[in-house]
PDB file of C-alpha atoms in Angstrom:
ATOM      1  CA  SER H   1      47.176  85.729  61.989  1.00  0.00           C
ATOM      2  CA  ASN H   2      43.523  85.173  62.771  1.00  0.00           C
ATOM      3  CA  MET H   3      41.454  83.554  60.088  1.00  0.00           C
ATOM      4  CA  PHE H   4      37.758  84.399  59.830  1.00  0.00           C
ATOM      5  CA  VAL H   5      35.587  81.314  59.391  1.00  0.00           C
ATOM      6  CA  SER H   6      31.956  81.684  58.420  1.00  0.00           C
ATOM      7  CA  VAL H   7      29.651  78.829  59.388  1.00  0.00           C
ATOM      8  CA  VAL H   8      25.879  78.871  58.980  1.00  0.00           C
ATOM      9  CA  VAL H   9      24.106  77.875  62.184  1.00  0.00           C
ATOM     10  CA  SER H  10      20.523  77.755  63.389  1.00  0.00           C
ATOM     11  CA  GLN H  11      19.128  77.659  66.906  1.00  0.00           C
ATOM     12  CA  VAL H  12      15.924  75.968  67.985  1.00  0.00           C
ATOM     13  CA  SER H  13      13.923  75.845  71.193  1.00  0.00           C
ATOM     14  CA  THR H  14      12.711  72.368  72.047  1.00  0.00           C
ATOM     15  CA  GLY H  15       9.385  71.394  73.596  1.00  0.00           C
ATOM     16  CA  SER H  16      11.287  70.786  76.828  1.00  0.00           C
ATOM     17  CA  TYR H  17      12.538  74.405  76.768  1.00  0.00           C
ATOM     18  CA  LYS H  18      16.121  73.698  75.826  1.00  0.00           C
ATOM     19  CA  ARG H  19      18.076  75.808  73.358  1.00  0.00           C
ATOM     20  CA  GLN H  20      19.943  73.792  70.748  1.00  0.00           C
ATOM     21  CA  VAL H  21      22.300  75.066  68.050  1.00  0.00           C
ATOM     22  CA  TYR H  22      23.003  73.215  64.800  1.00  0.00           C
ATOM     23  CA  GLU H  23      25.344  73.678  61.843  1.00  0.00           C
ATOM     24  CA  VAL H  24      23.554  74.045  58.527  1.00  0.00           C
ATOM     25  CA  PRO H  25      23.275  72.044  56.280  1.00  0.00           C
ATOM     26  CA  SER H  26      25.110  69.187  58.077  1.00  0.00           C
ATOM     27  CA  GLY H  27      22.719  69.147  61.050  1.00  0.00           C
ATOM     28  CA  LYS H  28      25.609  68.639  63.468  1.00  0.00           C
ATOM     29  CA  GLN H  29      24.646  69.900  66.925  1.00  0.00           C
ATOM     30  CA  LEU H  30      27.032  72.382  68.539  1.00  0.00           C
ATOM     31  CA  VAL H  31      27.422  71.601  72.230  1.00  0.00           C
ATOM     32  CA  ASP H  32      30.529  73.614  73.156  1.00  0.00           C
ATOM     33  CA  GLN H  33      29.083  76.615  75.019  1.00  0.00           C
ATOM     34  CA  ALA H  34      32.249  78.662  74.408  1.00  0.00           C
ATOM     35  CA  VAL H  35      31.713  78.272  70.646  1.00  0.00           C
ATOM     36  CA  ILE H  36      28.008  79.111  70.923  1.00  0.00           C
ATOM     37  CA  ASP H  37      28.797  82.219  73.000  1.00  0.00           C
ATOM     38  CA  ARG H  38      31.031  83.557  70.191  1.00  0.00           C
ATOM     39  CA  ILE H  39      28.309  83.350  67.530  1.00  0.00           C
ATOM     40  CA  THR H  40      27.057  86.640  66.110  1.00  0.00           C
ATOM     41  CA  TRP H  41      23.433  86.019  65.199  1.00  0.00           C
ATOM     42  CA  ALA H  42      22.014  87.651  62.059  1.00  0.00           C
ATOM     43  CA  THR H  43      18.465  87.343  63.451  1.00  0.00           C
ATOM     44  CA  TRP H  44      16.879  86.301  66.729  1.00  0.00           C
ATOM     45  CA  THR H  45      13.445  84.722  67.239  1.00  0.00           C
ATOM     46  CA  SER H  46      14.094  82.530  70.286  1.00  0.00           C
ATOM     47  CA  VAL H  47      12.647  83.041  73.755  1.00  0.00           C
ATOM     48  CA  LEU H  48      15.563  81.063  75.210  1.00  0.00           C
ATOM     49  CA  GLY H  49      19.207  81.969  75.691  1.00  0.00           C
ATOM     50  CA  ASP H  50      21.462  84.174  77.778  1.00  0.00           C
ATOM     51  CA  GLU H  51      20.702  87.103  75.474  1.00  0.00           C
ATOM     52  CA  VAL H  52      17.008  87.121  76.449  1.00  0.00           C
ATOM     53  CA  ILE H  53      16.929  86.119  80.122  1.00  0.00           C
ATOM     54  CA  GLY H  54      15.415  89.513  80.958  1.00  0.00           C
ATOM     55  CA  ILE H  55      12.185  88.900  79.021  1.00  0.00           C
ATOM     56  CA  TRP H  56      10.960  86.477  81.680  1.00  0.00           C
ATOM     57  CA  SER H  57       9.053  88.127  84.528  1.00  0.00           C
ATOM     58  CA  ARG H  58       9.546  86.991  88.091  1.00  0.00           C
ATOM     59  CA  HIS H  59       6.372  84.870  88.039  1.00  0.00           C
ATOM     60  CA  ALA H  60       6.426  83.631  84.430  1.00  0.00           C
ATOM     61  CA  GLU H  61       6.039  79.958  83.653  1.00  0.00           C
ATOM     62  CA  LYS H  62       7.927  78.318  80.798  1.00  0.00           C
ATOM     63  CA  ALA H  63       5.111  78.561  78.262  1.00  0.00           C
ATOM     64  CA  ASP H  64       4.052  82.147  79.053  1.00  0.00           C
ATOM     65  CA  VAL H  65       6.369  83.936  76.581  1.00  0.00           C
ATOM     66  CA  ASN H  66       5.910  82.252  73.239  1.00  0.00           C
ATOM     67  CA  CYS H  67       7.526  84.448  70.584  1.00  0.00           C
ATOM     68  CA  ALA H  68      10.285  86.990  70.173  1.00  0.00           C
ATOM     69  CA  CYS H  69      11.799  88.979  67.332  1.00  0.00           C
ATOM     70  CA  VAL H  70      14.808  91.310  67.214  1.00  0.00           C
ATOM     71  CA  SER H  71      14.575  94.502  65.143  1.00  0.00           C
ATOM     72  CA  HIS H  72      16.613  94.820  61.958  1.00  0.00           C
ATOM     73  CA  SER H  73      18.947  97.229  63.753  1.00  0.00           C
ATOM     74  CA  GLY H  74      19.570  94.580  66.433  1.00  0.00           C
ATOM     75  CA  ILE H  75      18.915  96.911  69.358  1.00  0.00           C
ATOM     76  CA  ASN H  76      15.290  96.122  70.243  1.00  0.00           C
ATOM     77  CA  LEU H  77      13.409  92.914  70.989  1.00  0.00           C
ATOM     78  CA  VAL H  78       9.645  92.501  70.907  1.00  0.00           C
ATOM     79  CA  THR H  79       7.911  89.564  72.642  1.00  0.00           C
ATOM     80  CA  GLY H  80       4.379  88.156  72.703  1.00  0.00           C
ATOM     81  CA  ASP H  81       2.874  86.155  75.533  1.00  0.00           C
ATOM     82  CA  ASP H  82      -0.164  84.154  76.600  1.00  0.00           C
ATOM     83  CA  PHE H  83      -1.646  87.155  78.400  1.00  0.00           C
ATOM     84  CA  GLY H  84      -2.007  89.229  75.220  1.00  0.00           C
ATOM     85  CA  MET H  85       0.973  91.411  76.095  1.00  0.00           C
ATOM     86  CA  VAL H  86       3.384  92.648  73.446  1.00  0.00           C
ATOM     87  CA  LYS H  87       6.502  93.980  75.146  1.00  0.00           C
ATOM     88  CA  LEU H  88       9.493  95.907  73.841  1.00  0.00           C
ATOM     89  CA  PHE H  89      12.949  95.407  75.371  1.00  0.00           C
ATOM     90  CA  ASP H  90      16.473  96.552  74.664  1.00  0.00           C
ATOM     91  CA  PHE H  91      18.499  93.777  73.027  1.00  0.00           C
ATOM     92  CA  PRO H  92      20.350  91.967  74.372  1.00  0.00           C
ATOM     93  CA  CYS H  93      18.706  91.815  77.806  1.00  0.00           C
ATOM     94  CA  PRO H  94      20.881  89.384  79.802  1.00  0.00           C
ATOM     95  CA  GLU H  95      19.860  90.610  83.267  1.00  0.00           C
ATOM     96  CA  LYS H  96      16.947  88.874  85.023  1.00  0.00           C
ATOM     97  CA  PHE H  97      13.571  90.600  85.390  1.00  0.00           C
ATOM     98  CA  VAL H  98      14.264  93.571  83.102  1.00  0.00           C
ATOM     99  CA  ARG H  99      11.558  96.213  82.978  1.00  0.00           C
ATOM    100  CA  THR H 100       9.949  96.484  79.577  1.00  0.00           C
ATOM    101  CA  CYS H 101      10.425  99.675  77.559  1.00  0.00           C
ATOM    102  CA  PHE H 102       6.933  99.572  76.107  1.00  0.00           C
ATOM    103  CA  CYS H 103       3.902  97.326  76.413  1.00  0.00           C
ATOM    104  CA  ILE H 104       0.718  96.827  74.374  1.00  0.00           C
ATOM    105  CA  VAL H 105      -2.218  94.706  75.494  1.00  0.00           C
ATOM    106  CA  THR H 106      -3.785  92.718  72.642  1.00  0.00           C
ATOM    107  CA  THR H 107      -6.095  89.736  72.481  1.00  0.00           C
ATOM    108  CA  ARG H 108      -5.105  86.659  74.495  1.00  0.00           C
ATOM    109  CA  ASN H 109      -2.751  84.035  73.085  1.00  0.00           C
ATOM    110  CA  THR H 110      -0.607  86.182  70.844  1.00  0.00           C
ATOM    111  CA  VAL H 111       1.324  83.508  68.999  1.00  0.00           C
ATOM    112  CA  ASP H 112       3.445  85.347  66.470  1.00  0.00           C
ATOM    113  CA  ILE H 113       4.797  88.802  65.824  1.00  0.00           C
ATOM    114  CA  MET H 114       5.698  89.747  62.290  1.00  0.00           C
ATOM    115  CA  GLY H 115       7.668  92.884  61.593  1.00  0.00           C
ATOM    116  CA  LEU H 116       9.207  95.209  64.114  1.00  0.00           C
ATOM    117  CA  TYR H 117      10.368  98.461  62.602  1.00  0.00           C
ATOM    118  CA  CYS H 118      12.181 100.748  65.023  1.00  0.00           C
ATOM    119  CA  PHE H 119      12.845 104.337  64.146  1.00  0.00           C
ATOM    120  CA  SER H 120      14.490 106.035  67.112  1.00  0.00           C
ATOM    121  CA  ARG H 121      11.912 105.857  69.928  1.00  0.00           C
ATOM    122  CA  ARG H 122       8.913 105.268  67.631  1.00  0.00           C
ATOM    123  CA  CYS H 123       8.057 101.666  66.805  1.00  0.00           C
ATOM    124  CA  MET H 124       5.439 100.255  64.504  1.00  0.00           C
ATOM    125  CA  MET H 125       4.465  96.652  65.160  1.00  0.00           C
ATOM    126  CA  GLU H 126       2.295  94.324  63.136  1.00  0.00           C
ATOM    127  CA  ILE H 127       0.714  91.729  65.358  1.00  0.00           C
ATOM    128  CA  PHE H 128      -0.879  88.573  64.043  1.00  0.00           C
ATOM    129  CA  PRO H 129      -2.688  86.402  66.648  1.00  0.00           C
ATOM    130  CA  SER H 130      -2.833  82.676  66.014  1.00  0.00           C
ATOM    131  CA  HIS H 131      -6.233  82.718  64.272  1.00  0.00           C
ATOM    132  CA  HIS H 132      -4.703  84.866  61.488  1.00  0.00           C
ATOM    133  CA  LEU H 133      -1.831  82.459  60.766  1.00  0.00           C
TER     134      LEU H 133
END
């Protein structure tokens, strides 16, 4: 019989744009990609990973997209970038160069996005640029 094992893990994006996954609270890094691929994430705020490859435009540089957040329902992803764009994607978006579902232009250097509430096709987003944090 299969036994269900629950392990708390956390993923981080390093300054060198590498995704790393750690067990909590031990701090042991998980390096087996097959194990990482089987993780069901409760939340997602990383701009790195196979699940979000599509958020990167064809001409984006590593630092251009700087925040992401998955909706509570787990079906939408909102991102913020250095150009003041807030974009809405389906989640996951593992295909390269996915077209955004919705886009809002805000002030430059959107650093964080707090709260994405999706109700069918209508979304309400609260956007907090860096000077409000």
